[in-house]
mmCIF file of N, CA and C in Angstrom:
data_model
loop_
_atom_site.group_PDB
_atom_site.id
_atom_site.type_symbol
_atom_site.label_atom_id
_atom_site.label_comp_id
_atom_site.label_asym_id
_atom_site.label_seq_id
_atom_site.Cartn_x
_atom_site.Cartn_y
_atom_site.Cartn_z
ATOM 1 N N MET A 1 -37.786 31.097 -43.589
ATOM 2 C CA MET A 1 -38.038 30.044 -43.742
ATOM 3 C C MET A 1 -38.277 29.804 -45.637
ATOM 4 N N VAL A 2 -38.163 27.975 -45.314
ATOM 5 C CA VAL A 2 -38.184 27.852 -46.674
ATOM 6 C C VAL A 2 -39.287 26.652 -46.282
ATOM 7 N N MET A 3 -39.922 26.380 -47.427
ATOM 8 C CA MET A 3 -40.826 25.582 -47.654
ATOM 9 C C MET A 3 -40.268 24.181 -48.553
ATOM 10 N N THR A 4 -40.184 22.743 -48.177
ATOM 11 C CA THR A 4 -39.283 22.169 -48.440
ATOM 12 C C THR A 4 -39.952 21.610 -49.873
ATOM 13 N N ARG A 5 -38.974 20.704 -50.553
ATOM 14 C CA ARG A 5 -39.592 20.896 -52.200
ATOM 15 C C ARG A 5 -40.943 19.954 -52.107
ATOM 16 N N GLU A 6 -40.579 18.535 -51.327
ATOM 17 C CA GLU A 6 -41.478 17.715 -51.425
ATOM 18 C C GLU A 6 -42.910 18.893 -50.852
ATOM 19 N N VAL A 7 -43.127 19.005 -49.849
ATOM 20 C CA VAL A 7 -44.196 20.237 -49.600
ATOM 21 C C VAL A 7 -44.749 21.068 -50.604
ATOM 22 N N ASP A 8 -43.912 21.271 -51.431
ATOM 23 C CA ASP A 8 -44.362 22.051 -53.299
ATOM 24 C C ASP A 8 -44.940 21.390 -53.775
ATOM 25 N N TYR A 9 -43.802 19.689 -53.992
ATOM 26 C CA TYR A 9 -45.039 18.965 -55.113
ATOM 27 C C TYR A 9 -46.140 18.464 -54.293
ATOM 28 N N ALA A 10 -46.021 18.496 -53.147
ATOM 29 C CA ALA A 10 -47.248 17.541 -52.518
ATOM 30 C C ALA A 10 -48.461 19.004 -52.550
ATOM 31 N N LEU A 11 -48.298 19.954 -52.550
ATOM 32 C CA LEU A 11 -49.266 21.567 -52.855
ATOM 33 C C LEU A 11 -49.761 20.840 -54.414
ATOM 34 N N ARG A 12 -48.535 21.080 -55.373
ATOM 35 C CA ARG A 12 -48.336 21.150 -57.065
ATOM 36 C C ARG A 12 -49.952 19.807 -57.292
ATOM 37 N N CYS A 13 -49.252 18.447 -56.901
ATOM 38 C CA CYS A 13 -50.436 17.332 -56.500
ATOM 39 C C CYS A 13 -51.535 17.738 -56.738
ATOM 40 N N VAL A 14 -51.643 17.490 -55.155
ATOM 41 C CA VAL A 14 -53.299 18.131 -55.281
ATOM 42 C C VAL A 14 -53.697 19.911 -55.579
ATOM 43 N N LEU A 15 -52.541 20.251 -56.198
ATOM 44 C CA LEU A 15 -53.859 21.266 -57.191
ATOM 45 C C LEU A 15 -53.976 20.491 -58.444
ATOM 46 N N GLU A 16 -53.218 20.251 -58.850
ATOM 47 C CA GLU A 16 -53.565 19.544 -60.420
ATOM 48 C C GLU A 16 -54.623 18.201 -60.233
ATOM 49 N N ILE A 17 -54.343 17.999 -59.026
ATOM 50 C CA ILE A 17 -56.209 16.148 -58.965
ATOM 51 C C ILE A 17 -57.420 17.345 -58.487
ATOM 52 N N ALA A 18 -57.444 18.695 -58.038
ATOM 53 C CA ALA A 18 -58.425 19.620 -57.506
ATOM 54 C C ALA A 18 -59.132 19.811 -59.462
ATOM 55 N N ARG A 19 -57.779 19.929 -60.378
ATOM 56 C CA ARG A 19 -58.173 20.813 -61.634
ATOM 57 C C ARG A 19 -58.697 19.898 -62.580
ATOM 58 N N ARG A 20 -58.116 18.953 -62.552
ATOM 59 C CA ARG A 20 -58.495 17.480 -63.346
ATOM 60 C C ARG A 20 -59.656 16.411 -62.877
ATOM 61 N N GLY A 21 -59.728 16.624 -61.833
ATOM 62 C CA GLY A 21 -60.475 15.021 -61.530
ATOM 63 C C GLY A 21 -59.783 14.039 -61.031
ATOM 64 N N ARG A 22 -59.999 12.646 -61.656
ATOM 65 C CA ARG A 22 -58.799 11.424 -60.854
ATOM 66 C C ARG A 22 -58.234 11.398 -62.036
ATOM 67 N N VAL A 23 -57.077 11.184 -62.481
ATOM 68 C CA VAL A 23 -55.746 11.452 -62.805
ATOM 69 C C VAL A 23 -54.708 10.329 -62.656
ATOM 70 N N GLY A 24 -54.378 9.807 -63.617
ATOM 71 C CA GLY A 24 -52.898 9.067 -62.942
ATOM 72 C C GLY A 24 -51.852 9.618 -63.120
ATOM 73 N N THR A 25 -50.696 9.267 -61.944
ATOM 74 C CA THR A 25 -49.988 9.768 -61.265
ATOM 75 C C THR A 25 -48.334 10.580 -62.264
ATOM 76 N N GLY A 26 -48.688 9.576 -63.736
ATOM 77 C CA GLY A 26 -47.825 9.550 -64.732
ATOM 78 C C GLY A 26 -47.902 11.178 -65.283
ATOM 79 N N GLU A 27 -49.620 11.507 -65.471
ATOM 80 C CA GLU A 27 -49.661 12.997 -65.754
ATOM 81 C C GLU A 27 -50.026 14.372 -64.913
ATOM 82 N N ILE A 28 -49.886 13.282 -63.456
ATOM 83 C CA ILE A 28 -49.591 14.971 -62.513
ATOM 84 C C ILE A 28 -47.948 15.646 -63.094
ATOM 85 N N ALA A 29 -47.465 14.299 -63.078
ATOM 86 C CA ALA A 29 -45.653 14.199 -62.790
ATOM 87 C C ALA A 29 -45.202 15.240 -63.906
ATOM 88 N N GLU A 30 -45.915 14.686 -65.290
ATOM 89 C CA GLU A 30 -45.751 15.274 -66.633
ATOM 90 C C GLU A 30 -46.005 17.115 -66.552
ATOM 91 N N ALA A 31 -47.703 17.032 -65.685
ATOM 92 C CA ALA A 31 -48.113 18.410 -65.401
ATOM 93 C C ALA A 31 -47.176 18.714 -64.387
ATOM 94 N N GLN A 32 -46.817 18.592 -63.986
ATOM 95 C CA GLN A 32 -46.400 19.215 -62.566
ATOM 96 C C GLN A 32 -44.687 19.365 -62.602
ATOM 97 N N GLY A 33 -44.133 18.908 -63.487
ATOM 98 C CA GLY A 33 -43.080 18.553 -63.065
ATOM 99 C C GLY A 33 -42.936 17.996 -62.275
ATOM 100 N N VAL A 34 -42.917 17.275 -61.613
ATOM 101 C CA VAL A 34 -42.493 16.355 -60.015
ATOM 102 C C VAL A 34 -42.199 15.391 -60.832
ATOM 103 N N PRO A 35 -40.600 15.067 -60.246
ATOM 104 C CA PRO A 35 -40.619 13.182 -60.133
ATOM 105 C C PRO A 35 -41.116 12.153 -60.369
ATOM 106 N N ALA A 36 -41.793 11.572 -61.531
ATOM 107 C CA ALA A 36 -42.462 10.263 -60.206
ATOM 108 C C ALA A 36 -42.405 9.321 -59.331
ATOM 109 N N SER A 37 -40.979 9.594 -59.803
ATOM 110 C CA SER A 37 -40.428 8.331 -58.794
ATOM 111 C C SER A 37 -40.416 8.643 -57.168
ATOM 112 N N PHE A 38 -40.687 9.742 -57.278
ATOM 113 C CA PHE A 38 -41.128 10.985 -55.841
ATOM 114 C C PHE A 38 -42.077 11.162 -55.467
ATOM 115 N N LEU A 39 -43.391 10.905 -56.622
ATOM 116 C CA LEU A 39 -44.518 11.343 -56.543
ATOM 117 C C LEU A 39 -45.049 10.208 -55.852
ATOM 118 N N GLY A 40 -44.787 8.767 -55.966
ATOM 119 C CA GLY A 40 -45.362 8.192 -54.900
ATOM 120 C C GLY A 40 -45.211 8.161 -53.439
ATOM 121 N N LYS A 41 -44.126 8.140 -53.496
ATOM 122 C CA LYS A 41 -44.168 8.426 -52.005
ATOM 123 C C LYS A 41 -44.938 10.125 -51.442
ATOM 124 N N ILE A 42 -45.161 11.035 -51.947
ATOM 125 C CA ILE A 42 -45.916 11.914 -52.074
ATOM 126 C C ILE A 42 -47.745 11.814 -51.734
ATOM 127 N N VAL A 43 -48.093 11.142 -52.049
ATOM 128 C CA VAL A 43 -49.177 10.351 -52.988
ATOM 129 C C VAL A 43 -49.285 9.132 -51.978
ATOM 130 N N SER A 44 -48.590 8.540 -50.588
ATOM 131 C CA SER A 44 -49.012 7.649 -49.974
ATOM 132 C C SER A 44 -48.909 8.177 -48.808
ATOM 133 N N ALA A 45 -48.501 9.370 -48.512
ATOM 134 C CA ALA A 45 -48.417 10.230 -47.824
ATOM 135 C C ALA A 45 -50.143 11.355 -46.746
ATOM 136 N N LEU A 46 -50.143 11.427 -48.973
ATOM 137 C CA LEU A 46 -52.226 12.243 -48.615
ATOM 138 C C LEU A 46 -52.701 10.745 -48.548
ATOM 139 N N ALA A 47 -52.661 10.062 -49.428
ATOM 140 C CA ALA A 47 -53.395 9.123 -49.021
ATOM 141 C C ALA A 47 -53.826 9.036 -47.335
ATOM 142 N N ARG A 48 -52.913 8.026 -47.050
ATOM 143 C CA ARG A 48 -52.667 8.402 -45.189
ATOM 144 C C ARG A 48 -53.379 9.541 -44.306
ATOM 145 N N ALA A 49 -53.589 10.977 -45.291
ATOM 146 C CA ALA A 49 -53.708 12.276 -44.217
ATOM 147 C C ALA A 49 -54.908 12.057 -45.023
ATOM 148 N N GLY A 50 -55.942 11.169 -45.668
ATOM 149 C CA GLY A 50 -57.122 11.166 -45.909
ATOM 150 C C GLY A 50 -57.334 12.603 -46.571
ATOM 151 N N ILE A 51 -56.259 13.240 -47.776
ATOM 152 C CA ILE A 51 -56.325 14.017 -49.247
ATOM 153 C C ILE A 51 -57.090 13.526 -49.651
ATOM 154 N N VAL A 52 -56.287 12.157 -50.792
ATOM 155 C CA VAL A 52 -56.246 11.416 -51.691
ATOM 156 C C VAL A 52 -56.575 10.304 -51.642
ATOM 157 N N THR A 53 -57.370 9.833 -52.540
ATOM 158 C CA THR A 53 -57.704 8.099 -52.697
ATOM 159 C C THR A 53 -57.033 7.472 -53.701
ATOM 160 N N THR A 54 -56.660 6.365 -54.134
ATOM 161 C CA THR A 54 -56.181 5.480 -55.485
ATOM 162 C C THR A 54 -57.080 4.663 -55.301
ATOM 163 N N ARG A 55 -56.458 4.498 -56.862
ATOM 164 C CA ARG A 55 -57.453 3.472 -57.453
ATOM 165 C C ARG A 55 -56.392 2.844 -58.509
ATOM 166 N N ARG A 56 -56.407 1.632 -58.284
ATOM 167 C CA ARG A 56 -55.253 0.870 -59.594
ATOM 168 C C ARG A 56 -56.571 0.574 -60.576
ATOM 169 N N GLY A 57 -55.548 0.364 -61.890
ATOM 170 C CA GLY A 57 -56.571 -0.913 -62.984
ATOM 171 C C GLY A 57 -56.832 0.733 -63.893
ATOM 172 N N VAL A 58 -57.887 -0.130 -64.903
ATOM 173 C CA VAL A 58 -58.340 0.818 -65.817
ATOM 174 C C VAL A 58 -59.252 1.589 -64.948
ATOM 175 N N GLY A 59 -59.165 2.917 -65.500
ATOM 176 C CA GLY A 59 -60.179 3.908 -64.725
ATOM 177 C C GLY A 59 -59.734 3.884 -63.236
ATOM 178 N N GLY A 60 -58.614 3.600 -63.211
ATOM 179 C CA GLY A 60 -57.550 3.879 -61.621
ATOM 180 C C GLY A 60 -57.315 5.072 -61.889
ATOM 181 N N GLY A 61 -56.787 5.319 -60.745
ATOM 182 C CA GLY A 61 -55.671 6.676 -60.445
ATOM 183 C C GLY A 61 -55.367 6.976 -59.155
ATOM 184 N N VAL A 62 -55.574 8.827 -59.494
ATOM 185 C CA VAL A 62 -55.919 9.451 -57.966
ATOM 186 C C VAL A 62 -56.917 10.449 -57.890
ATOM 187 N N MET A 63 -57.610 10.183 -56.485
ATOM 188 C CA MET A 63 -58.260 11.529 -57.032
ATOM 189 C C MET A 63 -58.252 12.457 -55.608
ATOM 190 N N LEU A 64 -59.128 13.011 -55.586
ATOM 191 C CA LEU A 64 -59.611 14.105 -54.080
ATOM 192 C C LEU A 64 -59.864 12.935 -53.607
ATOM 193 N N ALA A 65 -59.495 12.619 -52.142
ATOM 194 C CA ALA A 65 -61.281 12.388 -51.242
ATOM 195 C C ALA A 65 -62.261 13.262 -50.824
ATOM 196 N N ARG A 66 -61.934 14.388 -50.865
ATOM 197 C CA ARG A 66 -62.754 15.021 -50.531
ATOM 198 C C ARG A 66 -63.094 16.326 -51.266
ATOM 199 N N ALA A 67 -63.869 17.016 -51.281
ATOM 200 C CA ALA A 67 -64.028 18.529 -51.986
ATOM 201 C C ALA A 67 -62.732 19.070 -51.841
ATOM 202 N N PRO A 68 -62.669 19.973 -52.997
ATOM 203 C CA PRO A 68 -61.239 20.962 -52.104
ATOM 204 C C PRO A 68 -61.854 21.803 -51.895
ATOM 205 N N ALA A 69 -62.787 22.103 -51.605
ATOM 206 C CA ALA A 69 -64.146 23.635 -50.499
ATOM 207 C C ALA A 69 -63.062 22.676 -48.767
ATOM 208 N N SER A 70 -63.267 21.543 -48.957
ATOM 209 C CA SER A 70 -62.929 21.421 -47.635
ATOM 210 C C SER A 70 -60.918 20.877 -47.501
ATOM 211 N N ILE A 71 -60.243 20.842 -48.452
ATOM 212 C CA ILE A 71 -58.620 20.821 -48.149
ATOM 213 C C ILE A 71 -58.188 22.229 -48.192
ATOM 214 N N THR A 72 -57.393 21.976 -47.506
ATOM 215 C CA THR A 72 -56.586 23.696 -47.453
ATOM 216 C C THR A 72 -55.512 23.245 -47.244
ATOM 217 N N VAL A 73 -54.314 23.885 -47.983
ATOM 218 C CA VAL A 73 -53.016 24.099 -48.044
ATOM 219 C C VAL A 73 -52.006 23.929 -47.261
ATOM 220 N N LEU A 74 -52.733 24.450 -45.400
ATOM 221 C CA LEU A 74 -51.981 23.817 -44.710
ATOM 222 C C LEU A 74 -52.222 22.639 -44.444
ATOM 223 N N GLU A 75 -53.670 22.278 -44.439
ATOM 224 C CA GLU A 75 -53.535 20.452 -44.165
ATOM 225 C C GLU A 75 -52.351 19.090 -45.131
ATOM 226 N N VAL A 76 -52.022 19.960 -46.419
ATOM 227 C CA VAL A 76 -51.348 18.951 -47.283
ATOM 228 C C VAL A 76 -50.265 19.472 -46.642
ATOM 229 N N ILE A 77 -49.772 20.810 -46.000
ATOM 230 C CA ILE A 77 -48.190 21.144 -45.678
ATOM 231 C C ILE A 77 -48.248 20.215 -44.384
ATOM 232 N N GLU A 78 -49.115 20.174 -43.597
ATOM 233 C CA GLU A 78 -49.246 18.999 -41.743
ATOM 234 C C GLU A 78 -48.951 17.783 -42.394
ATOM 235 N N ALA A 79 -49.689 17.155 -43.660
ATOM 236 C CA ALA A 79 -49.999 15.961 -44.062
ATOM 237 C C ALA A 79 -48.846 15.556 -44.068
ATOM 238 N N ILE A 80 -47.612 16.151 -45.203
ATOM 239 C CA ILE A 80 -46.296 16.172 -45.489
ATOM 240 C C ILE A 80 -44.804 15.743 -44.040
ATOM 241 N N GLN A 81 -45.272 17.430 -43.459
ATOM 242 C CA GLN A 81 -44.141 17.370 -42.814
ATOM 243 C C GLN A 81 -44.370 18.004 -41.165
ATOM 244 N N GLY A 82 -46.049 17.165 -41.216
ATOM 245 C CA GLY A 82 -46.563 17.417 -39.472
ATOM 246 C C GLY A 82 -46.440 18.508 -38.865
ATOM 247 N N PRO A 83 -46.829 18.514 -37.839
ATOM 248 C CA PRO A 83 -47.844 20.141 -38.021
ATOM 249 C C PRO A 83 -46.333 21.071 -37.831
ATOM 250 N N PHE A 84 -47.822 22.404 -38.009
ATOM 251 C CA PHE A 84 -46.789 23.631 -38.300
ATOM 252 C C PHE A 84 -46.144 24.346 -37.351
ATOM 253 N N THR A 85 -45.348 24.460 -37.351
ATOM 254 C CA THR A 85 -45.191 25.498 -36.208
ATOM 255 C C THR A 85 -43.929 26.472 -36.750
ATOM 256 N N ILE A 86 -43.501 27.228 -36.213
ATOM 257 C CA ILE A 86 -42.908 28.631 -36.509
ATOM 258 C C ILE A 86 -41.449 28.408 -35.592
ATOM 259 N N ASN A 87 -41.176 28.100 -34.541
ATOM 260 C CA ASN A 87 -41.029 27.662 -33.138
ATOM 261 C C ASN A 87 -41.299 26.725 -32.877
ATOM 262 N N TYR A 88 -40.455 25.776 -31.848
ATOM 263 C CA TYR A 88 -40.728 24.988 -30.835
ATOM 264 C C TYR A 88 -41.051 25.302 -29.777
ATOM 265 N N CYS A 89 -41.381 26.670 -29.530
ATOM 266 C CA CYS A 89 -42.211 26.919 -27.931
ATOM 267 C C CYS A 89 -43.412 27.405 -28.736
ATOM 268 N N VAL A 90 -44.060 27.572 -29.422
ATOM 269 C CA VAL A 90 -45.095 27.986 -29.836
ATOM 270 C C VAL A 90 -46.176 27.123 -30.164
ATOM 271 N N GLY A 91 -45.506 25.682 -30.641
ATOM 272 C CA GLY A 91 -46.852 24.314 -30.686
ATOM 273 C C GLY A 91 -46.585 23.867 -29.495
ATOM 274 N N ASP A 92 -45.289 23.853 -28.669
ATOM 275 C CA ASP A 92 -45.164 22.791 -27.048
ATOM 276 C C ASP A 92 -44.492 24.171 -26.244
ATOM 277 N N PRO A 93 -45.361 24.743 -25.618
ATOM 278 C CA PRO A 93 -44.520 26.013 -25.154
ATOM 279 C C PRO A 93 -43.372 25.411 -23.502
ATOM 280 N N CYS A 94 -44.021 23.974 -23.112
ATOM 281 C CA CYS A 94 -42.803 23.305 -22.626
ATOM 282 C C CYS A 94 -41.749 22.970 -23.552
ATOM 283 N N ASN A 95 -41.641 23.176 -24.229
ATOM 284 C CA ASN A 95 -40.097 22.979 -24.935
ATOM 285 C C ASN A 95 -39.433 23.875 -24.556
ATOM 286 N N CYS A 96 -39.572 24.694 -23.809
ATOM 287 C CA CYS A 96 -38.881 25.690 -23.421
ATOM 288 C C CYS A 96 -39.002 26.633 -22.486
ATOM 289 N N ASP A 97 -37.997 26.082 -21.199
ATOM 290 C CA ASP A 97 -38.148 26.820 -20.314
ATOM 291 C C ASP A 97 -37.516 28.347 -20.195
ATOM 292 N N ARG A 98 -37.584 29.300 -21.426
ATOM 293 C CA ARG A 98 -37.888 30.221 -21.358
ATOM 294 C C ARG A 98 -38.935 30.873 -21.533
ATOM 295 N N SER A 99 -40.579 29.507 -21.545
ATOM 296 C CA SER A 99 -41.283 30.733 -21.992
ATOM 297 C C SER A 99 -42.278 31.686 -21.726
ATOM 298 N N ASP A 100 -42.563 31.301 -20.415
ATOM 299 C CA ASP A 100 -43.267 32.469 -19.793
ATOM 300 C C ASP A 100 -42.421 33.619 -19.734
ATOM 301 N N ASP A 101 -40.942 34.149 -19.926
ATOM 302 C CA ASP A 101 -40.604 34.977 -20.253
ATOM 303 C C ASP A 101 -39.954 35.866 -21.349
ATOM 304 N N CYS A 102 -40.375 35.049 -21.898
ATOM 305 C CA CYS A 102 -39.522 35.427 -23.393
ATOM 306 C C CYS A 102 -39.929 36.187 -24.255
ATOM 307 N N ALA A 103 -39.089 37.618 -24.117
ATOM 308 C CA ALA A 103 -39.583 38.547 -25.038
ATOM 309 C C ALA A 103 -40.492 38.085 -26.586
ATOM 310 N N LEU A 104 -39.327 37.138 -27.414
ATOM 311 C CA LEU A 104 -40.305 37.104 -28.207
ATOM 312 C C LEU A 104 -40.924 36.502 -28.929
ATOM 313 N N LYS A 105 -41.735 35.645 -27.521
ATOM 314 C CA LYS A 105 -43.085 34.755 -27.629
ATOM 315 C C LYS A 105 -44.277 35.101 -28.803
ATOM 316 N N PRO A 106 -44.563 36.248 -27.937
ATOM 317 C CA PRO A 106 -45.292 37.325 -28.482
ATOM 318 C C PRO A 106 -44.918 37.474 -29.983
ATOM 319 N N VAL A 107 -43.845 37.808 -30.494
ATOM 320 C CA VAL A 107 -43.417 37.837 -31.944
ATOM 321 C C VAL A 107 -44.059 36.670 -32.548
ATOM 322 N N CYS A 108 -43.005 35.563 -31.951
ATOM 323 C CA CYS A 108 -43.341 34.306 -33.012
ATOM 324 C C CYS A 108 -44.871 33.932 -32.387
ATOM 325 N N ASP A 109 -45.548 33.741 -31.584
ATOM 326 C CA ASP A 109 -47.323 33.739 -31.594
ATOM 327 C C ASP A 109 -47.713 34.050 -32.742
ATOM 328 N N ARG A 110 -47.797 35.686 -33.008
ATOM 329 C CA ARG A 110 -48.155 36.652 -33.937
ATOM 330 C C ARG A 110 -48.095 35.921 -35.037
ATOM 331 N N ALA A 111 -46.561 35.809 -35.380
ATOM 332 C CA ALA A 111 -46.132 35.045 -37.470
ATOM 333 C C ALA A 111 -47.184 33.695 -36.718
ATOM 334 N N GLN A 112 -46.718 33.044 -36.147
ATOM 335 C CA GLN A 112 -48.033 32.088 -36.484
ATOM 336 C C GLN A 112 -48.735 31.324 -36.318
ATOM 337 N N HIS A 113 -49.929 32.714 -36.123
ATOM 338 C CA HIS A 113 -51.036 33.273 -36.005
ATOM 339 C C HIS A 113 -51.331 33.675 -37.606
ATOM 340 N N ALA A 114 -50.553 33.956 -38.665
ATOM 341 C CA ALA A 114 -50.547 35.236 -39.295
ATOM 342 C C ALA A 114 -49.629 33.770 -40.446
ATOM 343 N N MET A 115 -49.258 32.735 -40.275
ATOM 344 C CA MET A 115 -48.981 32.002 -41.337
ATOM 345 C C MET A 115 -49.605 30.972 -41.623
ATOM 346 N N ILE A 116 -50.807 30.638 -40.080
ATOM 347 C CA ILE A 116 -52.379 29.967 -40.177
ATOM 348 C C ILE A 116 -52.968 30.293 -41.247
ATOM 349 N N GLU A 117 -52.850 31.370 -41.058
ATOM 350 C CA GLU A 117 -53.824 32.084 -41.521
ATOM 351 C C GLU A 117 -53.725 31.953 -42.738
ATOM 352 N N ALA A 118 -52.835 32.102 -43.189
ATOM 353 C CA ALA A 118 -52.680 32.728 -45.039
ATOM 354 C C ALA A 118 -52.460 31.365 -45.528
ATOM 355 N N PHE A 119 -52.264 30.016 -44.666
ATOM 356 C CA PHE A 119 -52.078 28.987 -45.189
ATOM 357 C C PHE A 119 -53.562 28.041 -44.900
ATOM 358 N N ASN A 120 -54.423 28.667 -44.201
ATOM 359 C CA ASN A 120 -55.575 28.139 -43.833
ATOM 360 C C ASN A 120 -56.617 28.269 -45.069
ATOM 361 N N VAL A 121 -56.145 28.259 -46.634
ATOM 362 C CA VAL A 121 -56.947 28.451 -47.855
ATOM 363 C C VAL A 121 -57.680 27.004 -48.038
ATOM 364 N N SER A 122 -58.440 27.014 -49.119
ATOM 365 C CA SER A 122 -58.958 25.912 -50.175
ATOM 366 C C SER A 122 -58.300 25.773 -50.999
ATOM 367 N N PHE A 123 -58.116 24.323 -51.552
ATOM 368 C CA PHE A 123 -57.746 24.669 -53.162
ATOM 369 C C PHE A 123 -59.424 24.666 -54.268
ATOM 370 N N GLU A 124 -59.964 24.837 -54.033
ATOM 371 C CA GLU A 124 -61.485 25.820 -54.753
ATOM 372 C C GLU A 124 -60.952 26.741 -54.564
ATOM 373 N N ASP A 125 -60.677 27.791 -52.746
ATOM 374 C CA ASP A 125 -60.624 29.244 -53.478
ATOM 375 C C ASP A 125 -58.890 28.526 -54.114
ATOM 376 N N LEU A 126 -58.149 28.169 -54.184
ATOM 377 C CA LEU A 126 -57.126 28.401 -54.564
ATOM 378 C C LEU A 126 -57.583 28.453 -56.269
ATOM 379 N N LEU A 127 -58.468 27.106 -56.868
ATOM 380 C CA LEU A 127 -58.892 27.480 -58.326
ATOM 381 C C LEU A 127 -60.270 28.720 -58.813
ATOM 382 N N ASP A 128 -60.095 29.186 -58.029
ATOM 383 C CA ASP A 128 -61.540 30.147 -58.319
ATOM 384 C C ASP A 128 -61.169 31.245 -58.295
ATOM 385 N N GLY A 129 -59.719 31.779 -57.821
ATOM 386 C CA GLY A 129 -59.001 33.060 -57.464
ATOM 387 C C GLY A 129 -59.434 33.172 -56.195
ATOM 388 N N SER A 130 -60.032 33.009 -55.450
ATOM 389 C CA SER A 130 -60.689 33.940 -54.461
ATOM 390 C C SER A 130 -60.277 34.092 -52.750
ATOM 391 N N THR A 131 -58.607 33.621 -53.104
ATOM 392 C CA THR A 131 -57.705 33.525 -51.872
ATOM 393 C C THR A 131 -57.810 35.210 -51.093
ATOM 394 N N GLY A 132 -57.776 36.252 -52.025
ATOM 395 C CA GLY A 132 -58.543 37.384 -50.816
ATOM 396 C C GLY A 132 -56.836 37.415 -50.675
ATOM 397 N N MET A 133 -56.252 37.129 -52.461
ATOM 398 C CA MET A 133 -54.351 38.022 -52.094
ATOM 399 C C MET A 133 -54.391 38.654 -53.318
ATOM 400 N N GLY A 134 -55.464 39.397 -54.020
ATOM 401 C CA GLY A 134 -55.475 40.824 -54.550
ATOM 402 C C GLY A 134 -55.218 40.239 -55.907
ATOM 403 N N ALA A 135 -54.835 40.768 -56.798
ATOM 404 C CA ALA A 135 -54.439 40.766 -58.652
ATOM 405 C C ALA A 135 -52.989 40.883 -58.174
#
């Protein structure tokens, strides 16, 4: 399973804004190595999800819509790619006619839970290094 480039860019964008406060998209693109043309699409998706706000003109830029402590990595992932599920049957058991007797479903359920737990870390935790991941 590989994180899409768009999700990677979105996570780096939010992290940069969390570090710096209000910042221009050009500054984010330069600091994080994200193509400026692609960043606009990402910022729009993040704004629709209520993660960032934007303001044009003098004193404008992109800022977090909420405190970094209330924004999680999982929330950013889902703002870009939709609900996070490791397999279709985990997100909606109705998508699989074998869901009731599938020997793999418990494994997928555990993996789903572990991935959600791992990504349920706030940007404040990322900034202060308290992700619980050790050194």
